Amino acid sequence: MRRARTGPLSRLATTALAIALGAMFATATLVFTDGVRQSFADSAMGGADRLDAVALPPEDGGVLPRDLVPRVRELPQVAEADGAVRGSAVLLGPDGRPLGGAPAMAVSVGGPTERLRIEEGRAPEGAGEAALSTATARTRGLETGDPVAAVGADGRRREFTVTGLVGFGLDRTASAAGAIAFDPETAAEVTGVDGYAELRVLGADGTDPEEVAAAVRTALGDGAQTMTGPGYGAVLAEDAGVQARSVTVGLSLFAAVALFTAALVIGNTYAVLVAQRRRSTALLRCLGADRGQILRGVLAEALAVGLAASAAGAALGVGVAAAAVELAGRSAGAASFFGTGGAEGMPLVVSPVSLALGAGAGVVTTVAAAARPAAAMRTAPLAALRESGGDGGSEEGAGRGARLRALAAAALFALAAAGAWTGMTLEPGPLPMVVVAGAGMAAFAGAMAAAPWLVRAFAAVVRTPMRRLGTAPGLAVEGVLRTPHRTATAMTALAVGAALMSGYAVASASIQSTLTVVMAREMPADYALRPLTSQDGGDTDAQASALPASLARELGEDPAVGLVMRDRRAAARVGGEPTPVASFYGARLGTDLAMETAEGDLADVAPGRAALHADDAERLGVGVGDTVRVPGDGADLGLTVAAVTASEGGMPGLVVAPEDFTELFPDTPDAGLLVVGADGAPAERVREAVDAASAAHPGLEVVSGAEQREQYGRLFDTIFAVVVGMLAVAVVIAVLGIANTLALSVLERGREFSLMRALGLTRGQLRGLVASEAALVGAAGTAVGAALGVLFGLAAAGAAMDDMVPAVPVARVAVLLLAGVPAGLLASLAPAARAARAPVAGLAAGAPGAV
């Protein structure tokens, strides 16, 4: 019978595959990260990072004089400078009625210094053209080419044609009231604003943004607030409720984890190859080759293989990233299982740095793994020839290695625990995120060091049920118990994928639950309606127009509206000082409206019982159970403090029951309405109901919490969808990594499989043995990875956000655990087929790879 030998080229091919996969994973993740970072810059930072410097008025609401622009343009550090006009205008629908309950933001767009992105069409260029914000166009049913009308500050109606859609990102004003854009001259005419809200600067070639900002700052002095473009972007992101540095650091850490993962996959595979070549290395030593010659030869081979495979992997990684971005954009439902949405509009950013890092990770890791022959060169040549080349080695060396491995695992786990605790106790931000990421890597390294013991413990647990499944599963579990190091090496790749996937699922679920709580507190309703006091919002305490008494009834009768809460406000001298008093008619406190409490429960507010803000409670020296006197227009009541609301997140003053408010201030009208859509009602339908009711009552301002939450959701959905796509690549690489390691293991165990054939095992039983081992690898790797992922996912969420609300998506993690076995079986198909072809005559071969 002819024996099929697998030579060095075949072994190098499997190693090159692992290197290419690792480089592909690293490159794809880096390209993903660049795309997310750009998407974040457009959404949360308003594109300000594209500028070198920005100058703002010294006071909020002010303007910069027009003559500052020529002064800045004359600076040698400046290539381009221009100003941006910002004001307001009333948008009109086809029927001539206002679109929305408040004037829209009106701005100028266009020119080389424009920071906003034209998402569709082009910027307006003449007096008869305008652009709309993408959100405004979508909610109003408008698109490019449609006519639109606006009333400016002079009360004149003007007609425009929509030429494009502009992305305003998470700008609160644009999302709440809508936005329209003109060319600079038209914007100044419509808004009546004589000056600029922003002065935008692009630096000369080769000039650092800090240098540009310093030159502009010197030229303008105290007449403006000057900062770099990225610095202004961070301000805009914070105003939108997002920490730019935390997001940027988080993305960078994710890329670092990808490089770490690629290094593990490549290093483990090459280490198996090197271990298989101990005998051939020792034989070369016996034939006269010195240590330097062998090491140089091995490193030169590794460098050549690493360069070729890493270059191919990096190119493939760009293709994978492009395909994943396209898939995420076309099929939002594919990511919905993990709580994500689509990624429309996310750019594909391929930078030379990402390509260099992705390919470099493969080359450096390959060369580092190839240095392992040094261990063989320290062994006497004849002794190395006598070793089995597998898991063998001297008993003394094995015992010493086990002790060192145990010490390393204990030290790494202790370091990981200390790092996680430190990251959780520090103020949330970039530094704790870095600390927790480092702790996670240390924990994973500790798990790798302890992997043989973890595998042995796992195998001992499943030993009895595996034996009952038949001969092949029984032999598989015994093989795992006999050589746990081999199984530990194979499970590493899947453990990485499971840890990343489960860690992401837990972190994203915790961040989303925290955001839900925070946004429910800050924006408890989908829409808020209140009297408009002036065109720009004016003084909220002065009511220029009363809230119509019939408005709440009209909204409540619409089936798209589920709840209408009437907000009433007044002031009383409590403890000798004016104190706000509020009540919410039609709302269940603690359920429909939630506030943080320092003491007591908001749901306990009832007639005779009130909630008091923490600052007022401290001023009055009272707490839960104490009584405060509240003098009103119609009565003087003594109210028991049922709850103390927190200093941050609570409503100033007193929150009382509607019955008490009516008795205290009988003639006080509604100050506003809070509207919540009915369960299952489409967002567009709820908006139509609010617009229809408010359009009949001019002088109302409509603030949309629903649309603001939608803006946040789009940003995080884009990030989450991209991450899920990247992790899908990680899972594929994990399966291929297991297959690669199993293939090399089968090559190493050729004589073992031949002996089993000689003892009576059929080809089917051999396939079952390898498949059973792979299933054990998959289950063990997934369990270890999921445990680490859950723990450090919670730690990462706590390091990123204040008052993190932990959430563990049990169903998703359970699916990951259940997926480990089929992943292992899938990875075993090719190696099992190769093992089944082991001939009985292979026992006569001196080489272990005779399959």
mmCIF file with all atom_site columns, C-alpha atoms in Angstrom, residues 26-156:
data_model
loop_
_atom_site.group_PDB
_atom_site.id
_atom_site.type_symbol
_atom_site.label_atom_id
_atom_site.label_alt_id
_atom_site.label_comp_id
_atom_site.label_asym_id
_atom_site.label_entity_id
_atom_site.label_seq_id
_atom_site.pdbx_PDB_ins_code
_atom_site.Cartn_x
_atom_site.Cartn_y
_atom_site.Cartn_z
_atom_site.occupancy
_atom_site.B_iso_or_equiv
_atom_site.pdbx_formal_charge
_atom_site.auth_seq_id
_atom_site.auth_comp_id
_atom_site.auth_asym_id
_atom_site.auth_atom_id
_atom_site.pdbx_PDB_model_num
ATOM 1   C CA . ALA A 1 26  ? -5.840  42.367 12.651 1.00 0.00 ? 26  ALA A CA 1
ATOM 2   C CA . THR A 1 27  ? -6.111  44.372 9.428  1.00 0.00 ? 27  THR A CA 1
ATOM 3   C CA . ALA A 1 28  ? -9.897  43.980 9.175  1.00 0.00 ? 28  ALA A CA 1
ATOM 4   C CA . THR A 1 29  ? -10.294 45.156 12.773 1.00 0.00 ? 29  THR A CA 1
ATOM 5   C CA . LEU A 1 30  ? -8.022  48.150 12.261 1.00 0.00 ? 30  LEU A CA 1
ATOM 6   C CA . VAL A 1 31  ? -9.908  49.156 9.111  1.00 0.00 ? 31  VAL A CA 1
ATOM 7   C CA . PHE A 1 32  ? -13.207 48.712 10.982 1.00 0.00 ? 32  PHE A CA 1
ATOM 8   C CA . THR A 1 33  ? -11.877 50.854 13.810 1.00 0.00 ? 33  THR A CA 1
ATOM 9   C CA . ASP A 1 34  ? -10.834 53.627 11.435 1.00 0.00 ? 34  ASP A CA 1
ATOM 10  C CA . GLY A 1 35  ? -14.301 53.577 9.901  1.00 0.00 ? 35  GLY A CA 1
ATOM 11  C CA . VAL A 1 36  ? -16.029 53.741 13.283 1.00 0.00 ? 36  VAL A CA 1
ATOM 12  C CA . ARG A 1 37  ? -13.741 56.564 14.367 1.00 0.00 ? 37  ARG A CA 1
ATOM 13  C CA . GLN A 1 38  ? -14.640 58.532 11.235 1.00 0.00 ? 38  GLN A CA 1
ATOM 14  C CA . SER A 1 39  ? -18.336 57.806 11.728 1.00 0.00 ? 39  SER A CA 1
ATOM 15  C CA . PHE A 1 40  ? -18.052 58.985 15.319 1.00 0.00 ? 40  PHE A CA 1
ATOM 16  C CA . ALA A 1 41  ? -16.254 62.158 14.200 1.00 0.00 ? 41  ALA A CA 1
ATOM 17  C CA . ASP A 1 42  ? -19.096 62.932 11.780 1.00 0.00 ? 42  ASP A CA 1
ATOM 18  C CA . SER A 1 43  ? -21.903 62.103 14.217 1.00 0.00 ? 43  SER A CA 1
ATOM 19  C CA . ALA A 1 44  ? -20.768 63.255 17.635 1.00 0.00 ? 44  ALA A CA 1
ATOM 20  C CA . MET A 1 45  ? -17.904 65.636 16.830 1.00 0.00 ? 45  MET A CA 1
ATOM 21  C CA . GLY A 1 46  ? -19.741 67.341 13.980 1.00 0.00 ? 46  GLY A CA 1
ATOM 22  C CA . GLY A 1 47  ? -16.807 66.938 11.605 1.00 0.00 ? 47  GLY A CA 1
ATOM 23  C CA . ALA A 1 48  ? -14.759 69.446 13.624 1.00 0.00 ? 48  ALA A CA 1
ATOM 24  C CA . ASP A 1 49  ? -11.726 67.171 13.491 1.00 0.00 ? 49  ASP A CA 1
ATOM 25  C CA . ARG A 1 50  ? -11.375 68.120 9.815  1.00 0.00 ? 50  ARG A CA 1
ATOM 26  C CA . LEU A 1 51  ? -10.415 71.663 10.864 1.00 0.00 ? 51  LEU A CA 1
ATOM 27  C CA . ASP A 1 52  ? -7.130  72.842 12.343 1.00 0.00 ? 52  ASP A CA 1
ATOM 28  C CA . ALA A 1 53  ? -8.567  75.640 14.498 1.00 0.00 ? 53  ALA A CA 1
ATOM 29  C CA . VAL A 1 54  ? -11.940 77.081 15.477 1.00 0.00 ? 54  VAL A CA 1
ATOM 30  C CA . ALA A 1 55  ? -12.726 80.469 17.051 1.00 0.00 ? 55  ALA A CA 1
ATOM 31  C CA . LEU A 1 56  ? -15.992 81.035 18.946 1.00 0.00 ? 56  LEU A CA 1
ATOM 32  C CA . PRO A 1 57  ? -17.603 84.144 20.442 1.00 0.00 ? 57  PRO A CA 1
ATOM 33  C CA . PRO A 1 58  ? -16.388 84.882 23.982 1.00 0.00 ? 58  PRO A CA 1
ATOM 34  C CA . GLU A 1 59  ? -19.940 84.601 25.336 1.00 0.00 ? 59  GLU A CA 1
ATOM 35  C CA . ASP A 1 60  ? -22.670 82.072 24.593 1.00 0.00 ? 60  ASP A CA 1
ATOM 36  C CA . GLY A 1 61  ? -25.119 83.407 22.046 1.00 0.00 ? 61  GLY A CA 1
ATOM 37  C CA . GLY A 1 62  ? -22.741 86.085 20.797 1.00 0.00 ? 62  GLY A CA 1
ATOM 38  C CA . VAL A 1 63  ? -21.264 86.572 17.338 1.00 0.00 ? 63  VAL A CA 1
ATOM 39  C CA . LEU A 1 64  ? -17.821 87.258 15.949 1.00 0.00 ? 64  LEU A CA 1
ATOM 40  C CA . PRO A 1 65  ? -17.403 90.440 13.855 1.00 0.00 ? 65  PRO A CA 1
ATOM 41  C CA . ARG A 1 66  ? -16.991 89.831 10.114 1.00 0.00 ? 66  ARG A CA 1
ATOM 42  C CA . ASP A 1 67  ? -13.733 91.790 9.974  1.00 0.00 ? 67  ASP A CA 1
ATOM 43  C CA . LEU A 1 68  ? -11.972 89.066 11.976 1.00 0.00 ? 68  LEU A CA 1
ATOM 44  C CA . VAL A 1 69  ? -11.905 86.718 8.985  1.00 0.00 ? 69  VAL A CA 1
ATOM 45  C CA . PRO A 1 70  ? -9.545  88.860 6.820  1.00 0.00 ? 70  PRO A CA 1
ATOM 46  C CA . ARG A 1 71  ? -7.282  89.304 9.842  1.00 0.00 ? 71  ARG A CA 1
ATOM 47  C CA . VAL A 1 72  ? -6.994  85.521 10.313 1.00 0.00 ? 72  VAL A CA 1
ATOM 48  C CA . ARG A 1 73  ? -6.467  84.884 6.586  1.00 0.00 ? 73  ARG A CA 1
ATOM 49  C CA . GLU A 1 74  ? -3.355  87.060 6.646  1.00 0.00 ? 74  GLU A CA 1
ATOM 50  C CA . LEU A 1 75  ? -1.583  84.786 9.156  1.00 0.00 ? 75  LEU A CA 1
ATOM 51  C CA . PRO A 1 76  ? 1.271   82.757 7.604  1.00 0.00 ? 76  PRO A CA 1
ATOM 52  C CA . GLN A 1 77  ? 0.105   79.637 9.461  1.00 0.00 ? 77  GLN A CA 1
ATOM 53  C CA . VAL A 1 78  ? -3.349  79.808 7.814  1.00 0.00 ? 78  VAL A CA 1
ATOM 54  C CA . ALA A 1 79  ? -4.294  78.488 4.382  1.00 0.00 ? 79  ALA A CA 1
ATOM 55  C CA . GLU A 1 80  ? -8.076  79.026 4.509  1.00 0.00 ? 80  GLU A CA 1
ATOM 56  C CA . ALA A 1 81  ? -10.426 80.806 6.939  1.00 0.00 ? 81  ALA A CA 1
ATOM 57  C CA . ASP A 1 82  ? -14.123 81.551 6.808  1.00 0.00 ? 82  ASP A CA 1
ATOM 58  C CA . GLY A 1 83  ? -17.063 82.208 9.086  1.00 0.00 ? 83  GLY A CA 1
ATOM 59  C CA . ALA A 1 84  ? -20.287 80.280 9.690  1.00 0.00 ? 84  ALA A CA 1
ATOM 60  C CA . VAL A 1 85  ? -23.612 82.035 10.210 1.00 0.00 ? 85  VAL A CA 1
ATOM 61  C CA . ARG A 1 86  ? -26.111 80.559 12.665 1.00 0.00 ? 86  ARG A CA 1
ATOM 62  C CA . GLY A 1 87  ? -29.598 81.756 13.530 1.00 0.00 ? 87  GLY A CA 1
ATOM 63  C CA . SER A 1 88  ? -33.179 80.532 13.140 1.00 0.00 ? 88  SER A CA 1
ATOM 64  C CA . ALA A 1 89  ? -36.002 80.443 10.594 1.00 0.00 ? 89  ALA A CA 1
ATOM 65  C CA . VAL A 1 90  ? -39.518 79.035 10.539 1.00 0.00 ? 90  VAL A CA 1
ATOM 66  C CA . LEU A 1 91  ? -39.904 76.169 8.061  1.00 0.00 ? 91  LEU A CA 1
ATOM 67  C CA . LEU A 1 92  ? -43.233 76.054 6.220  1.00 0.00 ? 92  LEU A CA 1
ATOM 68  C CA . GLY A 1 93  ? -44.971 73.062 4.720  1.00 0.00 ? 93  GLY A CA 1
ATOM 69  C CA . PRO A 1 94  ? -46.757 72.911 1.342  1.00 0.00 ? 94  PRO A CA 1
ATOM 70  C CA . ASP A 1 95  ? -49.925 74.180 3.042  1.00 0.00 ? 95  ASP A CA 1
ATOM 71  C CA . GLY A 1 96  ? -48.088 77.226 4.387  1.00 0.00 ? 96  GLY A CA 1
ATOM 72  C CA . ARG A 1 97  ? -48.250 76.053 8.003  1.00 0.00 ? 97  ARG A CA 1
ATOM 73  C CA . PRO A 1 98  ? -45.083 75.762 10.162 1.00 0.00 ? 98  PRO A CA 1
ATOM 74  C CA . LEU A 1 99  ? -43.297 72.423 10.078 1.00 0.00 ? 99  LEU A CA 1
ATOM 75  C CA . GLY A 1 100 ? -42.788 71.597 13.721 1.00 0.00 ? 100 GLY A CA 1
ATOM 76  C CA . GLY A 1 101 ? -43.522 73.511 16.873 1.00 0.00 ? 101 GLY A CA 1
ATOM 77  C CA . ALA A 1 102 ? -40.439 75.739 16.970 1.00 0.00 ? 102 ALA A CA 1
ATOM 78  C CA . PRO A 1 103 ? -38.217 77.691 14.551 1.00 0.00 ? 103 PRO A CA 1
ATOM 79  C CA . ALA A 1 104 ? -35.576 75.546 12.914 1.00 0.00 ? 104 ALA A CA 1
ATOM 80  C CA . MET A 1 105 ? -31.867 76.198 13.194 1.00 0.00 ? 105 MET A CA 1
ATOM 81  C CA . ALA A 1 106 ? -30.646 78.101 10.120 1.00 0.00 ? 106 ALA A CA 1
ATOM 82  C CA . VAL A 1 107 ? -26.956 77.935 9.202  1.00 0.00 ? 107 VAL A CA 1
ATOM 83  C CA . SER A 1 108 ? -24.564 78.581 6.351  1.00 0.00 ? 108 SER A CA 1
ATOM 84  C CA . VAL A 1 109 ? -22.784 75.710 4.620  1.00 0.00 ? 109 VAL A CA 1
ATOM 85  C CA . GLY A 1 110 ? -20.213 75.377 1.871  1.00 0.00 ? 110 GLY A CA 1
ATOM 86  C CA . GLY A 1 111 ? -16.641 76.370 1.195  1.00 0.00 ? 111 GLY A CA 1
ATOM 87  C CA . PRO A 1 112 ? -13.290 74.709 1.908  1.00 0.00 ? 112 PRO A CA 1
ATOM 88  C CA . THR A 1 113 ? -13.625 75.086 5.692  1.00 0.00 ? 113 THR A CA 1
ATOM 89  C CA . GLU A 1 114 ? -17.043 73.406 5.957  1.00 0.00 ? 114 GLU A CA 1
ATOM 90  C CA . ARG A 1 115 ? -17.074 70.805 8.743  1.00 0.00 ? 115 ARG A CA 1
ATOM 91  C CA . LEU A 1 116 ? -20.575 69.390 8.177  1.00 0.00 ? 116 LEU A CA 1
ATOM 92  C CA . ARG A 1 117 ? -20.897 66.525 5.715  1.00 0.00 ? 117 ARG A CA 1
ATOM 93  C CA . ILE A 1 118 ? -23.200 66.733 2.691  1.00 0.00 ? 118 ILE A CA 1
ATOM 94  C CA . GLU A 1 119 ? -24.757 63.269 2.832  1.00 0.00 ? 119 GLU A CA 1
ATOM 95  C CA . GLU A 1 120 ? -26.837 63.596 -0.336 1.00 0.00 ? 120 GLU A CA 1
ATOM 96  C CA . GLY A 1 121 ? -26.903 66.056 -3.223 1.00 0.00 ? 121 GLY A CA 1
ATOM 97  C CA . ARG A 1 122 ? -24.824 69.240 -2.947 1.00 0.00 ? 122 ARG A CA 1
ATOM 98  C CA . ALA A 1 123 ? -24.514 72.415 -0.903 1.00 0.00 ? 123 ALA A CA 1
ATOM 99  C CA . PRO A 1 124 ? -26.792 75.356 -1.810 1.00 0.00 ? 124 PRO A CA 1
ATOM 100 C CA . GLU A 1 125 ? -25.145 77.958 -4.066 1.00 0.00 ? 125 GLU A CA 1
ATOM 101 C CA . GLY A 1 126 ? -27.672 80.736 -4.622 1.00 0.00 ? 126 GLY A CA 1
ATOM 102 C CA . ALA A 1 127 ? -30.510 82.729 -3.128 1.00 0.00 ? 127 ALA A CA 1
ATOM 103 C CA . GLY A 1 128 ? -33.143 80.213 -4.269 1.00 0.00 ? 128 GLY A CA 1
ATOM 104 C CA . GLU A 1 129 ? -31.441 77.086 -2.912 1.00 0.00 ? 129 GLU A CA 1
ATOM 105 C CA . ALA A 1 130 ? -31.343 75.445 0.523  1.00 0.00 ? 130 ALA A CA 1
ATOM 106 C CA . ALA A 1 131 ? -30.278 72.196 2.149  1.00 0.00 ? 131 ALA A CA 1
ATOM 107 C CA . LEU A 1 132 ? -32.043 70.371 4.978  1.00 0.00 ? 132 LEU A CA 1
ATOM 108 C CA . SER A 1 133 ? -30.671 68.274 7.793  1.00 0.00 ? 133 SER A CA 1
ATOM 109 C CA . THR A 1 134 ? -31.046 64.579 7.028  1.00 0.00 ? 134 THR A CA 1
ATOM 110 C CA . ALA A 1 135 ? -33.238 64.085 10.113 1.00 0.00 ? 135 ALA A CA 1
ATOM 111 C CA . THR A 1 136 ? -35.512 66.998 9.167  1.00 0.00 ? 136 THR A CA 1
ATOM 112 C CA . ALA A 1 137 ? -35.958 65.734 5.622  1.00 0.00 ? 137 ALA A CA 1
ATOM 113 C CA . ARG A 1 138 ? -36.759 62.229 6.836  1.00 0.00 ? 138 ARG A CA 1
ATOM 114 C CA . THR A 1 139 ? -39.322 63.292 9.456  1.00 0.00 ? 139 THR A CA 1
ATOM 115 C CA . ARG A 1 140 ? -40.986 65.799 7.085  1.00 0.00 ? 140 ARG A CA 1
ATOM 116 C CA . GLY A 1 141 ? -41.030 63.502 4.057  1.00 0.00 ? 141 GLY A CA 1
ATOM 117 C CA . LEU A 1 142 ? -38.827 65.801 1.948  1.00 0.00 ? 142 LEU A CA 1
ATOM 118 C CA . GLU A 1 143 ? -35.969 65.005 -0.425 1.00 0.00 ? 143 GLU A CA 1
ATOM 119 C CA . THR A 1 144 ? -33.636 66.732 -2.848 1.00 0.00 ? 144 THR A CA 1
ATOM 120 C CA . GLY A 1 145 ? -35.466 68.627 -5.577 1.00 0.00 ? 145 GLY A CA 1
ATOM 121 C CA . ASP A 1 146 ? -38.513 69.384 -3.409 1.00 0.00 ? 146 ASP A CA 1
ATOM 122 C CA . PRO A 1 147 ? -39.651 72.968 -2.791 1.00 0.00 ? 147 PRO A CA 1
ATOM 123 C CA . VAL A 1 148 ? -39.514 74.350 0.739  1.00 0.00 ? 148 VAL A CA 1
ATOM 124 C CA . ALA A 1 149 ? -40.385 77.739 2.203  1.00 0.00 ? 149 ALA A CA 1
ATOM 125 C CA . ALA A 1 150 ? -39.018 79.571 5.216  1.00 0.00 ? 150 ALA A CA 1
ATOM 126 C CA . VAL A 1 151 ? -39.853 82.757 7.112  1.00 0.00 ? 151 VAL A CA 1
ATOM 127 C CA . GLY A 1 152 ? -36.814 84.706 8.259  1.00 0.00 ? 152 GLY A CA 1
ATOM 128 C CA . ALA A 1 153 ? -36.194 87.230 10.988 1.00 0.00 ? 153 ALA A CA 1
ATOM 129 C CA . ASP A 1 154 ? -37.776 90.018 8.895  1.00 0.00 ? 154 ASP A CA 1
ATOM 130 C CA . GLY A 1 155 ? -41.068 88.075 8.592  1.00 0.00 ? 155 GLY A CA 1
ATOM 131 C CA . ARG A 1 156 ? -40.665 87.643 4.863  1.00 0.00 ? 156 ARG A CA 1
#
